[in-house]
Coordinates of C-alpha atoms and ligand atoms in Angstrom, one line a residue:
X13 CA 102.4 -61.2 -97.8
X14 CA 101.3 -59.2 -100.5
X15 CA 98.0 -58.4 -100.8
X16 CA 95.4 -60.8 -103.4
X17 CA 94.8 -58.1 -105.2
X18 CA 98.0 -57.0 -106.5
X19 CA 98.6 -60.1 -107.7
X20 CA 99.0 -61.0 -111.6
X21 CA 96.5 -63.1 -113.3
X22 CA 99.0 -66.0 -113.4
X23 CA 99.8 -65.8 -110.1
X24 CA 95.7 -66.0 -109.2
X25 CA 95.9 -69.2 -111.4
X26 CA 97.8 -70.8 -109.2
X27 CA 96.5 -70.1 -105.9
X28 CA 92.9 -70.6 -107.1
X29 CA 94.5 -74.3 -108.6
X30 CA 96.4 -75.0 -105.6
X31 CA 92.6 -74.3 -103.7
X32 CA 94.7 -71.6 -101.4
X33 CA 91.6 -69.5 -102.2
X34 CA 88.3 -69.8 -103.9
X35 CA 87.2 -67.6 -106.6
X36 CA 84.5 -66.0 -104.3
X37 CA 87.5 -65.0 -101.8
X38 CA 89.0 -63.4 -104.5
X39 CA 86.1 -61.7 -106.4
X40 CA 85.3 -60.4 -102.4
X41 CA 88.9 -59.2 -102.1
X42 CA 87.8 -57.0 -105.2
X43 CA 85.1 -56.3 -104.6
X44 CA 85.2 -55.1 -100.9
X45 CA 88.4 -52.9 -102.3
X46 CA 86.7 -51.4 -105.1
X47 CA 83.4 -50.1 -103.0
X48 CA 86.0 -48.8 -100.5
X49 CA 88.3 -47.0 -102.2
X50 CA 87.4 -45.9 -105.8
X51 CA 84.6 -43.8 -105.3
X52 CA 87.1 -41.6 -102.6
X53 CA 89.7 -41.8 -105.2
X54 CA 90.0 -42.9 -108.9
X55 CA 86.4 -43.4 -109.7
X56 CA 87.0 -45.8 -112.1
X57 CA 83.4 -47.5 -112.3
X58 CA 80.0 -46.4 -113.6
X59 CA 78.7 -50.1 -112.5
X60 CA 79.8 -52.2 -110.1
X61 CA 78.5 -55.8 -110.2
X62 CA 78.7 -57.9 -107.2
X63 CA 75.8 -59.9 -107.7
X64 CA 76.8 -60.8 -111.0
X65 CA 80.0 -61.2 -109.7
X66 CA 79.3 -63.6 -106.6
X67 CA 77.1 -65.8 -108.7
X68 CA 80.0 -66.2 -111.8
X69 CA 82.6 -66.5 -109.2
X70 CA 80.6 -69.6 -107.3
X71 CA 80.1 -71.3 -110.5
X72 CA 83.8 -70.7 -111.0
X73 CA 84.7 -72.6 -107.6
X74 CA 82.3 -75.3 -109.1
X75 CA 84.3 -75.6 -112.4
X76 CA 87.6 -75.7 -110.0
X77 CA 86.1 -78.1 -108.0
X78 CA 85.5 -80.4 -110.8
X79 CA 88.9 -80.1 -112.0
X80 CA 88.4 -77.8 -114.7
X81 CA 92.1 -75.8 -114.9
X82 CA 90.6 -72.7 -118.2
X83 CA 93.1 -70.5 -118.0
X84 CA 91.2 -67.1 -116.8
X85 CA 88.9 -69.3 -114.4
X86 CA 88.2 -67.6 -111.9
X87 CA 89.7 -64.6 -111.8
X88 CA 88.2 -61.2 -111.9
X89 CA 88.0 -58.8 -114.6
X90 CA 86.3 -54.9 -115.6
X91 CA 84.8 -54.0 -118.8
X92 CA 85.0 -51.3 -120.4
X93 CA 81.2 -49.9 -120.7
X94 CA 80.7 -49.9 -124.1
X95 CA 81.0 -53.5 -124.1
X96 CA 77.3 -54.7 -124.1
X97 CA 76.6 -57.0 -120.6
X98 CA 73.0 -58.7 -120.8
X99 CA 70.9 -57.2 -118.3
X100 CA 73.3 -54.6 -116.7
X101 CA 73.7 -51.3 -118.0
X102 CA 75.8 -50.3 -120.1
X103 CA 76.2 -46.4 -121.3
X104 CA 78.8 -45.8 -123.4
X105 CA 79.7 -42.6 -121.0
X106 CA 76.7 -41.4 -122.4
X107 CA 73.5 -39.7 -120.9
X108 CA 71.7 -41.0 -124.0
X109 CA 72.2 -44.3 -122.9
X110 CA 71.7 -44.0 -119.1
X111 CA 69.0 -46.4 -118.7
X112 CA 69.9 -49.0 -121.6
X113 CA 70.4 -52.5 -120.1
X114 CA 71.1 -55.0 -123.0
X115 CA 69.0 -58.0 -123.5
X116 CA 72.1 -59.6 -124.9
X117 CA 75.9 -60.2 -124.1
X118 CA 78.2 -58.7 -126.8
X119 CA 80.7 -61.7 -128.0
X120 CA 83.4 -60.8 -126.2
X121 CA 81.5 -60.7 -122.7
X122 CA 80.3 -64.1 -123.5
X123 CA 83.7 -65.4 -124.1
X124 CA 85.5 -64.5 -120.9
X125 CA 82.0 -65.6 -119.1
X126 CA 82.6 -69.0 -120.9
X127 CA 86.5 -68.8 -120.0
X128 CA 85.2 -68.6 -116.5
X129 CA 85.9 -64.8 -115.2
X130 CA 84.4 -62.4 -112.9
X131 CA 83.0 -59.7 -113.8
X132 CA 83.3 -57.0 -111.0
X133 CA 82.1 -53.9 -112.9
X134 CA 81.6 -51.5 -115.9
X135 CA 84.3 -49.0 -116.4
X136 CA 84.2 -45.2 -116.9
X137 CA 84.8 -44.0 -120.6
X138 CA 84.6 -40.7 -122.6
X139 CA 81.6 -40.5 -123.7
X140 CA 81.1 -43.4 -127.0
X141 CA 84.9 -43.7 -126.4
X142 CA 85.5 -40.1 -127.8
X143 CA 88.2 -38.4 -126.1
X144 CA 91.7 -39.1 -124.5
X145 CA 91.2 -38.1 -121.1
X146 CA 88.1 -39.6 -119.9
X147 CA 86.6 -36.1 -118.6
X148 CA 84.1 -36.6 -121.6
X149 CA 82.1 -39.5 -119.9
X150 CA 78.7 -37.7 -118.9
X151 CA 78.9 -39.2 -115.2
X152 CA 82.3 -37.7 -113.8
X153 CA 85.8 -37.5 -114.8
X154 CA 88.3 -40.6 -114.0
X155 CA 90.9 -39.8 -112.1
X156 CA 95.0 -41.0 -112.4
X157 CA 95.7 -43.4 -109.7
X158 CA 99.6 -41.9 -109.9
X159 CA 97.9 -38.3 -109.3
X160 CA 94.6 -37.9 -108.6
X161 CA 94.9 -34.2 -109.7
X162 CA 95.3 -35.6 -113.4
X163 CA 93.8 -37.9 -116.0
X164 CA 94.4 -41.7 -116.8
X165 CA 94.2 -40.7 -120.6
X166 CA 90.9 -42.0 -122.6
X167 CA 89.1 -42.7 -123.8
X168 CA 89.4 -46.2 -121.6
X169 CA 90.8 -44.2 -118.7
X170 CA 88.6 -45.9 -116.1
X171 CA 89.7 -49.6 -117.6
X172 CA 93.1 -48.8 -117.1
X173 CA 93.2 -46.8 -113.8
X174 CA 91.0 -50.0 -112.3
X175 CA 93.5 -52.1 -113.2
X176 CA 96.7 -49.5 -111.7
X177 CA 94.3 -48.8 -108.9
X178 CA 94.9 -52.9 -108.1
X179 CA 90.7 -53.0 -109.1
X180 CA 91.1 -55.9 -111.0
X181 CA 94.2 -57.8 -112.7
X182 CA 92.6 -57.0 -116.0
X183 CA 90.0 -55.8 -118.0
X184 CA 89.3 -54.6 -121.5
X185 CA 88.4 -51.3 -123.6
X186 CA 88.5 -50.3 -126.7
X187 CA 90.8 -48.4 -129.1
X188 CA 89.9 -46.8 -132.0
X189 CA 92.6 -43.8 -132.7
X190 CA 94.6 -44.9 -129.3
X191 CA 92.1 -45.6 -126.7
X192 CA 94.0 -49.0 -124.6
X193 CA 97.1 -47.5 -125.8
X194 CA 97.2 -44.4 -124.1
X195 CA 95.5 -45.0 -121.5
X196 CA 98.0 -48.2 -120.4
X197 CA 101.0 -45.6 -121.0
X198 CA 99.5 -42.6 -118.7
X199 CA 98.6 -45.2 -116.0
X200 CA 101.7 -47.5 -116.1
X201 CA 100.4 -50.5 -117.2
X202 CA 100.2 -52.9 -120.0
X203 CA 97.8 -51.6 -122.7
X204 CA 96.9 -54.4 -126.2
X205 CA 95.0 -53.4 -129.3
X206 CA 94.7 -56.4 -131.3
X207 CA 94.7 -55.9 -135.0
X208 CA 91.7 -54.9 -136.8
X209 CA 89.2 -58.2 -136.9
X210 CA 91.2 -60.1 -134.6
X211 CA 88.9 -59.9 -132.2
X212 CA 84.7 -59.7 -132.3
X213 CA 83.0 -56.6 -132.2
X214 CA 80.0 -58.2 -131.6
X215 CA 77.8 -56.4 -129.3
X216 CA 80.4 -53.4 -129.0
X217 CA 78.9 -50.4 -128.9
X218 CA 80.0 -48.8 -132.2
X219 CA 82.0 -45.8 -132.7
X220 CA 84.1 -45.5 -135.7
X221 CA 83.5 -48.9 -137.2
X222 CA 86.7 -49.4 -139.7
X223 CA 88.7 -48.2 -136.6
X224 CA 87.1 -50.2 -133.6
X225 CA 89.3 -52.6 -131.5
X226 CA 88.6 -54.6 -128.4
X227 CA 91.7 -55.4 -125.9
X228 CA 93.0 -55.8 -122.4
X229 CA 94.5 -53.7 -120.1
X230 CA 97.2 -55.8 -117.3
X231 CA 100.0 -55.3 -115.3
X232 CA 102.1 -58.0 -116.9
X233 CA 102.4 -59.1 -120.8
X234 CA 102.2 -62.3 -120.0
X235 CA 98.7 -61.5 -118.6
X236 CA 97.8 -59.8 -121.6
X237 CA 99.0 -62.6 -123.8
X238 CA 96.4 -64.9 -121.8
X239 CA 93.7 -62.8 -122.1
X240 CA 94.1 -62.5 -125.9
X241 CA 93.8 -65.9 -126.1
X242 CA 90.4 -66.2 -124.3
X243 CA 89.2 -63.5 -126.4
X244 CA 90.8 -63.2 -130.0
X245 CA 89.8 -65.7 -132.8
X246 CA 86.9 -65.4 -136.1
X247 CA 82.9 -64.6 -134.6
X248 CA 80.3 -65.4 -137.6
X249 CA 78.5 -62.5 -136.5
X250 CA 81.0 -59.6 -137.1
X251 CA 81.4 -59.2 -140.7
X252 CA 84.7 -57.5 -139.9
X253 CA 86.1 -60.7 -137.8
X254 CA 88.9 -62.1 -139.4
X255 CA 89.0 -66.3 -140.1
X256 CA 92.7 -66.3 -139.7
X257 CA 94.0 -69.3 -137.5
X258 CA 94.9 -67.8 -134.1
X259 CA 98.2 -68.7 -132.4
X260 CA 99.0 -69.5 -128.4
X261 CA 100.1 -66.4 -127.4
X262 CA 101.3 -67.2 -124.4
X263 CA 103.7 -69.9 -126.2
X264 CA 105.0 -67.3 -128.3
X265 CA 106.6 -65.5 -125.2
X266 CA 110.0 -66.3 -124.4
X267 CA 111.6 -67.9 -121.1
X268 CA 114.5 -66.1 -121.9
X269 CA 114.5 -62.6 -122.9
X270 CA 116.5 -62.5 -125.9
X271 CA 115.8 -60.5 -128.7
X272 CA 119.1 -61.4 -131.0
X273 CA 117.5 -60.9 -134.9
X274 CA 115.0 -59.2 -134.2
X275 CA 114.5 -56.1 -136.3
X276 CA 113.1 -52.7 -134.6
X277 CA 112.3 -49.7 -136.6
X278 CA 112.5 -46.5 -135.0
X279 CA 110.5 -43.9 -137.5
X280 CA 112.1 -40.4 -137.4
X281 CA 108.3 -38.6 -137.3
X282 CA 108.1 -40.0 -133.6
X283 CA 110.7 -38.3 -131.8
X284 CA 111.6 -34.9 -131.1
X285 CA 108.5 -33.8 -132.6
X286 CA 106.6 -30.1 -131.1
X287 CA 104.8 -30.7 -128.1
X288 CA 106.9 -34.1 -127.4
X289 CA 107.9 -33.8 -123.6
X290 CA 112.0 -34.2 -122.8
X291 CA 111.3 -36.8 -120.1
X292 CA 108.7 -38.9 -121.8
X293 CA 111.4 -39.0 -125.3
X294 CA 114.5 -39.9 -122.9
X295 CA 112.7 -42.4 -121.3
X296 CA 111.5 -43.9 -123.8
X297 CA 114.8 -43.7 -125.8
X298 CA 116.6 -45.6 -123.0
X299 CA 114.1 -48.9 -123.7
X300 CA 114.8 -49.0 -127.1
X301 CA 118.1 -49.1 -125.9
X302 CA 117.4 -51.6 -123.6
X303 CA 115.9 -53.8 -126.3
X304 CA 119.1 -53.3 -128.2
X305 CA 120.8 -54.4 -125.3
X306 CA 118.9 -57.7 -125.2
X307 CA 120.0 -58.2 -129.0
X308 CA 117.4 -56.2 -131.0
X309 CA 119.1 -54.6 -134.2
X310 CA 117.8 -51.1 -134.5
X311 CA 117.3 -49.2 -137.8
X312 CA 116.1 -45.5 -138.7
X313 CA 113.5 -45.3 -141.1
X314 CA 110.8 -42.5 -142.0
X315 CA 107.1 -42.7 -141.6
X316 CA 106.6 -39.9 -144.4
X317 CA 102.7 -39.5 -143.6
X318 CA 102.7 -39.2 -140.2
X319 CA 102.1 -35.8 -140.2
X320 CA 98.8 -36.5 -141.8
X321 CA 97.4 -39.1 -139.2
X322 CA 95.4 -36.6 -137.0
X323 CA 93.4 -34.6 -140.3
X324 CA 92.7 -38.1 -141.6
X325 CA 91.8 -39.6 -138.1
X326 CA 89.3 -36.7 -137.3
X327 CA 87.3 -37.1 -141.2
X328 CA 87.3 -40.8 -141.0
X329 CA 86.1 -41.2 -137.2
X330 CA 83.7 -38.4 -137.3
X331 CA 82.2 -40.0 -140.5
X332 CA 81.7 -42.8 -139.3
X333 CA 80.3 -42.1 -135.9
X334 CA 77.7 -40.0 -137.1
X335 CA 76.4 -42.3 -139.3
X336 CA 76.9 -45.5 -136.2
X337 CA 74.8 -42.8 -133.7
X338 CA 72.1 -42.4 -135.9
X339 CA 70.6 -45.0 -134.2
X340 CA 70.0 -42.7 -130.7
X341 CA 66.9 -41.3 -131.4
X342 CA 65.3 -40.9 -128.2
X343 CA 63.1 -43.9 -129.2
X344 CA 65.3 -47.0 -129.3
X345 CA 67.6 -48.0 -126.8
X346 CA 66.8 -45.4 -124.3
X347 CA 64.3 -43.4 -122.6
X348 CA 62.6 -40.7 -125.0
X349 CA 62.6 -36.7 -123.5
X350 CA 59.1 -35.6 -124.8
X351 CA 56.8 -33.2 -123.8
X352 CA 52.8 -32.8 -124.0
X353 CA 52.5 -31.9 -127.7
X354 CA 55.6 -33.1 -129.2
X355 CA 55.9 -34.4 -132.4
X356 CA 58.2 -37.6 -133.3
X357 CA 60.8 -35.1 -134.6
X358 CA 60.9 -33.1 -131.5
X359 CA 61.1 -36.5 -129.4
X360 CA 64.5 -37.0 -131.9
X361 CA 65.8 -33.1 -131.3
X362 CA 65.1 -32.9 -127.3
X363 CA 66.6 -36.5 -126.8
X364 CA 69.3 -35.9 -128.5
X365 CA 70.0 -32.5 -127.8
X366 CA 70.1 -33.5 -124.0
X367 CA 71.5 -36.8 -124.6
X368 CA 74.7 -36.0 -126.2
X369 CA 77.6 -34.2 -124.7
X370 CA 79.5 -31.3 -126.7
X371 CA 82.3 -33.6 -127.7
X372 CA 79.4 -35.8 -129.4
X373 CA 77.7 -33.4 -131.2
X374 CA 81.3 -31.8 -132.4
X375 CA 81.5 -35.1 -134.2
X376 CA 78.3 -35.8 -134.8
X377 CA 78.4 -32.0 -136.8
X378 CA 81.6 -32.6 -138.2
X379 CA 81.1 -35.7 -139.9
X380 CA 77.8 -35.0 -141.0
X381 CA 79.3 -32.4 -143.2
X382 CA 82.3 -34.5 -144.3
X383 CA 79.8 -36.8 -145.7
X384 CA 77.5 -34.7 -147.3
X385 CA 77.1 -34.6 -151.1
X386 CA 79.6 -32.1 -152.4
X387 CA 82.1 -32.6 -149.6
X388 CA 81.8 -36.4 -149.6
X389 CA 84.7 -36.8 -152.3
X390 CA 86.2 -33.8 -150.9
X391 CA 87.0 -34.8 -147.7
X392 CA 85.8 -38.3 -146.9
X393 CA 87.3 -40.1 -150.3
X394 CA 90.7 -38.0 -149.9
X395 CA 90.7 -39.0 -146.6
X396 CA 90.5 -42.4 -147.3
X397 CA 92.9 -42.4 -149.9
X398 CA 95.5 -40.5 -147.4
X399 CA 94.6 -43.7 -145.0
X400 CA 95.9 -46.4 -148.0
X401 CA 99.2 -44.2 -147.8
X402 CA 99.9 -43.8 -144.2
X403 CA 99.1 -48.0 -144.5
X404 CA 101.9 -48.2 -147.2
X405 CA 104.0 -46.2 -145.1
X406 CA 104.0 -49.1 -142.6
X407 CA 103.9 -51.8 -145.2
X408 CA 107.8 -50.8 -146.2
X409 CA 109.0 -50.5 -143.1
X410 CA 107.8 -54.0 -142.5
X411 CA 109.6 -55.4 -145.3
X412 CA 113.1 -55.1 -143.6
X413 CA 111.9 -55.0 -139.8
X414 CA 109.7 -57.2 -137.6
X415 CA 108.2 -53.9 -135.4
X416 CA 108.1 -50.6 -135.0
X417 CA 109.2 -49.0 -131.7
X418 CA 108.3 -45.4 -129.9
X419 CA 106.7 -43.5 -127.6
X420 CA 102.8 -44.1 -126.6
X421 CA 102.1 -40.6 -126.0
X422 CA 103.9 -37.3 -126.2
X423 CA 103.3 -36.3 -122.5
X424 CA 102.5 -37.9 -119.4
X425 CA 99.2 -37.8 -117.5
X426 CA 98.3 -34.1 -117.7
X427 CA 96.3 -32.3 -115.2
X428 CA 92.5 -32.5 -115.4
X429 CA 90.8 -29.6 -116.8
X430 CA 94.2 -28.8 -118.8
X431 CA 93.1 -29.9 -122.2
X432 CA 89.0 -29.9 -122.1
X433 CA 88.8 -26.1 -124.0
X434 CA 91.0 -27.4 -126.4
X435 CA 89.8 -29.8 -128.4
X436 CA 92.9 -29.6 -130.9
X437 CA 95.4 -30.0 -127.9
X438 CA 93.5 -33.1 -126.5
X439 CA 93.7 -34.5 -130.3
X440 CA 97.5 -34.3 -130.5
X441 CA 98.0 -37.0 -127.5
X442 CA 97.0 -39.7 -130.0
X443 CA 99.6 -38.7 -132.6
X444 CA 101.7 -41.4 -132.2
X445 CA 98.6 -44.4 -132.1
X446 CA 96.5 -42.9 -134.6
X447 CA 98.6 -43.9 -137.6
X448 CA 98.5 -47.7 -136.3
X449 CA 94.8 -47.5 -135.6
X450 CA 94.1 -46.4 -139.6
X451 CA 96.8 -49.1 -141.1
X452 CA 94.6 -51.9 -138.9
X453 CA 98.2 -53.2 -137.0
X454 CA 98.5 -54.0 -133.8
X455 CA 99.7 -52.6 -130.6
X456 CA 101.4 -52.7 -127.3
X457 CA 102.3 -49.5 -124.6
X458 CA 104.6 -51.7 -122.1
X459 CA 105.5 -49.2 -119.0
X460 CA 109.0 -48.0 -119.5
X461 CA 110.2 -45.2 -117.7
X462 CA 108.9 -42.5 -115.0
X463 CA 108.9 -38.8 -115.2
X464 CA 108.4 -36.9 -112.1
X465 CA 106.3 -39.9 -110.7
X466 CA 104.4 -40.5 -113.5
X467 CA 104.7 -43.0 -115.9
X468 CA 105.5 -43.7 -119.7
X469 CA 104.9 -46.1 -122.1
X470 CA 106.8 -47.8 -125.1
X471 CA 105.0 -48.7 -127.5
X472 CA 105.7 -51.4 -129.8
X473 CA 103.8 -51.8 -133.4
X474 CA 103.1 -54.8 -135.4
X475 CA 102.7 -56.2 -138.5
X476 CA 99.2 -57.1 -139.4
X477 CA 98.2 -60.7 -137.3
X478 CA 101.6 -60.8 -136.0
X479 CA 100.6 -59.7 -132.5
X480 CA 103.1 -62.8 -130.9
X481 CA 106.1 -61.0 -132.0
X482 CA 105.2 -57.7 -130.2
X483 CA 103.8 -59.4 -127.1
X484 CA 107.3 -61.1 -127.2
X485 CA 109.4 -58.2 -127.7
X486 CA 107.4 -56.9 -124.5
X487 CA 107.8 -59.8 -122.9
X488 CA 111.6 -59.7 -123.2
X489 CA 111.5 -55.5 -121.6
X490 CA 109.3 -56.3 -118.8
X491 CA 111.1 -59.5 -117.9
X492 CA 114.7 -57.4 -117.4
X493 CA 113.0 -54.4 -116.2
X494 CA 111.0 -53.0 -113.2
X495 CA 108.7 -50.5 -114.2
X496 CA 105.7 -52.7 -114.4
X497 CA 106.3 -53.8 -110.8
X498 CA 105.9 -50.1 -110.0
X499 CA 102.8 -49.6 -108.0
X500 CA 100.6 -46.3 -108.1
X501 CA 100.1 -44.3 -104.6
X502 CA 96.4 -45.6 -105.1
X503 CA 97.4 -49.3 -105.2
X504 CA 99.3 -49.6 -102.2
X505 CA 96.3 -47.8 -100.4
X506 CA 94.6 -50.3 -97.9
X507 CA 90.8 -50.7 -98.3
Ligands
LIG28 N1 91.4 -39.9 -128.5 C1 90.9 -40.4 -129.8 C2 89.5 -39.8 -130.0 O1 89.1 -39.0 -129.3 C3 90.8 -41.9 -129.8 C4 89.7 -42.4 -129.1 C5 89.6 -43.9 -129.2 O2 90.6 -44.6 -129.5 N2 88.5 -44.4 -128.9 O3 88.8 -40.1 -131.0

């Protein structure tokens, strides 16, 4: 029999409804997997939680007991660790934040507590989710569970590799310029970002904050689809959270995978474009065709501003992140570097001086400058002002087609250490998922192809709140295809 923990969160449902196992089997299953194996291999964790995890899991078994059938009860899950967890630590991936430990849960972590999951652990990150390749985190580098010689793609490289790595059946990051998406395509599995406001940010640790998006990694869409529904839906306390009604998402997946009238744009700016590898832009040109074959009508269209995703990205991010890490100052949050004689400002200059990593201050510098009087209308208006176009861009295609489909990423996984003196290299793996990230839509990297043993991702872009029709379009791939039943060398490793 297969092992419990390569099993799908639907499939746990059921055996933990049918009382085959408890939740505290299960979360030890995890558990007793993750402290044997990913330290020797992926390191995919900064935290791991077992206490935490034993006592949610018994009170799970409690819930079953009394007949209680929530959805994600009992089953295990990883968050990302910028996702605030009341008294664990959570870093961000950053040295500055080492020793914080929250006195609160963020929304989100309260949510899946309240739905009844198990929180096994804090995942690895770039540091404040900057990056694409997780070798920013301050701690260590993640590594791929398909190669341990490469990355799992950032900046939520350690949430997806736990979840390819058979860690956990799901977990969450973040995506702010491409940061589920990636990640899910350079790891082979399912990688969600909601559209902007669908889902609290809340006691998220802030990066870029008009970019910002919680969502779940999984092997399955229709795992995805039930975590979105535990987790999506309007929170009074983020400003940004929209109070739009929120559908079943699993009821808007399909028992049978037909996609007859359903419209799919292909833009012409996401194919054979420099750097693109031949492998990744075959394979993922054979899924589209697959989609065609299920019924899908497919249409050519141009994305004209495209081209200026990345220039816009890298003002508006770095903007906005200088101004949300302010607030590490060497006296809040964290403890404060200071020396006999030190004045406060010295405190702020040897915190954050050591605190922050290079990628950090980049930003930090960068942003700074984009936002100073004299450049402010320069570069941070035109940039926004670019951003309404690239959104309008998007907004015609959508009048004559219900999504737009192409590749996640240019490459696959690349080797660790390839990209890190580069930053303008490591920036071009999010061309194709920074242009959603600034129009606010939605998105989906489905696995869809293999390249020399390491996967690709499709990715499938929504319109705004419409996330059931690209959950269903991915849905439809991964029921007539076998790429998400793929498992990474690291998976079918025995604890
Ligand atoms: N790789 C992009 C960056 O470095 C996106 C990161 C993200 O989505 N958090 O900013």
């Amino acid at each position: 029999m297969a092992p419990l923990t390569s099993k799908t969160v639907r499939e746990l449902r059921e055996l933990l409804d049918r009382r085959e196992i408890s939740a505290l089997e299960l979360a030890a299953a995890h558990l007793d997997r993750i402290e044997s194996l990913d330290e020797k291999t992926v390191r995919s964790l900064i935290t791991v939680t077992r206490e935490l995890a034993e006592a949610q899991a018994r009170l799970a078994d409690q819930r079953l007991a009394s007949g209680d059938r929530a959805p994600l009860l009992g089953v295990p899950m990883i968050l990302k660790d910028v996702l605030t967890t009341r008294g664990i630590r959570t870093t961000a991936g950053s040295k500055i934040l080492e020793n914080f430990i929250p006195i609160e849960d963020g929304t989100i972590t309260r949510r899946l507590a309240d739905a009844g999951t198990v929180l096994l652990g804090k995942a690895n990150m770039d540091e404040f989710a900057m990056g694409s390749s997780t070798e920013n985190s301050a701690f260590f580098p993640t590594r791929n569970p398909w190669d341990l010689e490469r990355v799992p793609g950032g900046s939520s490289g350690g949430s997806a590799a736990s979840v390819s790595a058979e860690f956990a059946p799901f977990s969450l990051g973040t995506d702010t310029g491409g940061s589920i998406r990636q990640p899910g395509a350079l790891c082979g599995v399912v990688g969600f970002k909601p559209t902007y406001g669908r889902v609290s940010r809340y006691g998220l640790i802030a990066f870029a904050s008009s970019l910002d998006q919680i969502g779940p990694f999984s092997r399955t869409v229709e795992d995805t689809a039930m975590v979105l529904n535990a987790i999506a839906g309007y929170d009074p306390c983020d400003s940004t959270s929209l109070q739009a009604a929120v559908p079943d998402y699993t009821a808007a997946l399909q028992r049978e995978p037909n996609l007859k009238g359903v419209r799919l744009a292909l833009p012409r700016e996401y194919f054979s474009v420099e750097g693109m590898e031949a492998g990744v832009e075959a394979s993922v040109k054979d899924a589209i065709s697959h989609l065609e074959s299920l019924g899908a009508e497919l249409g050519e269209v141009s994305l004209p501003h495209t081209q200026y995703g990345l220039a816009t990205y890298y003002l508006i991010a770095p903007a906005e992140a200088s101004a949300n890490l302010a607030r590490y100052d060497g006296i809040k949050y964290s403890t404060s570097l200071r020396e006999p004689g030190d004045t406060l400002w010295d405190v702020y200059e040897r915190s954050r001086g050591k605190g922050f990593g290079r990628e950090v201050k980049r930003r930090i510098i960068l942003g700074t400058y984009a936002l100073s009087s004299g450049y402010y209308d320069a570069y941070y208006v035109k940039a926004q002002k670019v951003r309404t176009l690239i959104k309008q861009d998007f907004d015609a295609v959508f009048e004559k087609y219900d999504a737009v489909v192409g590749p996640t990423s240019p490459t696959v996984a690349f080797p660790l250490g390839a990209k890190t003196q580069d930053p303008l290299a490591m920036y071009l793996n999010d061309l194709f998922t920074i242009p959603t990230s600034l129009a606010g839509l939605p998105g989906i990297s489905v696995p869809a192809g293999m390249v020399d043993g390491l996967p690709v991702g499709l990715q499938v872009i929504g319109k705004a709140l419409d996330e059931a029709t690209i959950l269903r379009i991915g849905h439809a791939f991964e029921q007539t295809t076998t790429w998400h039943t793929l498992r990474s060398p690291v998976a079918i490793q025995e604890p």
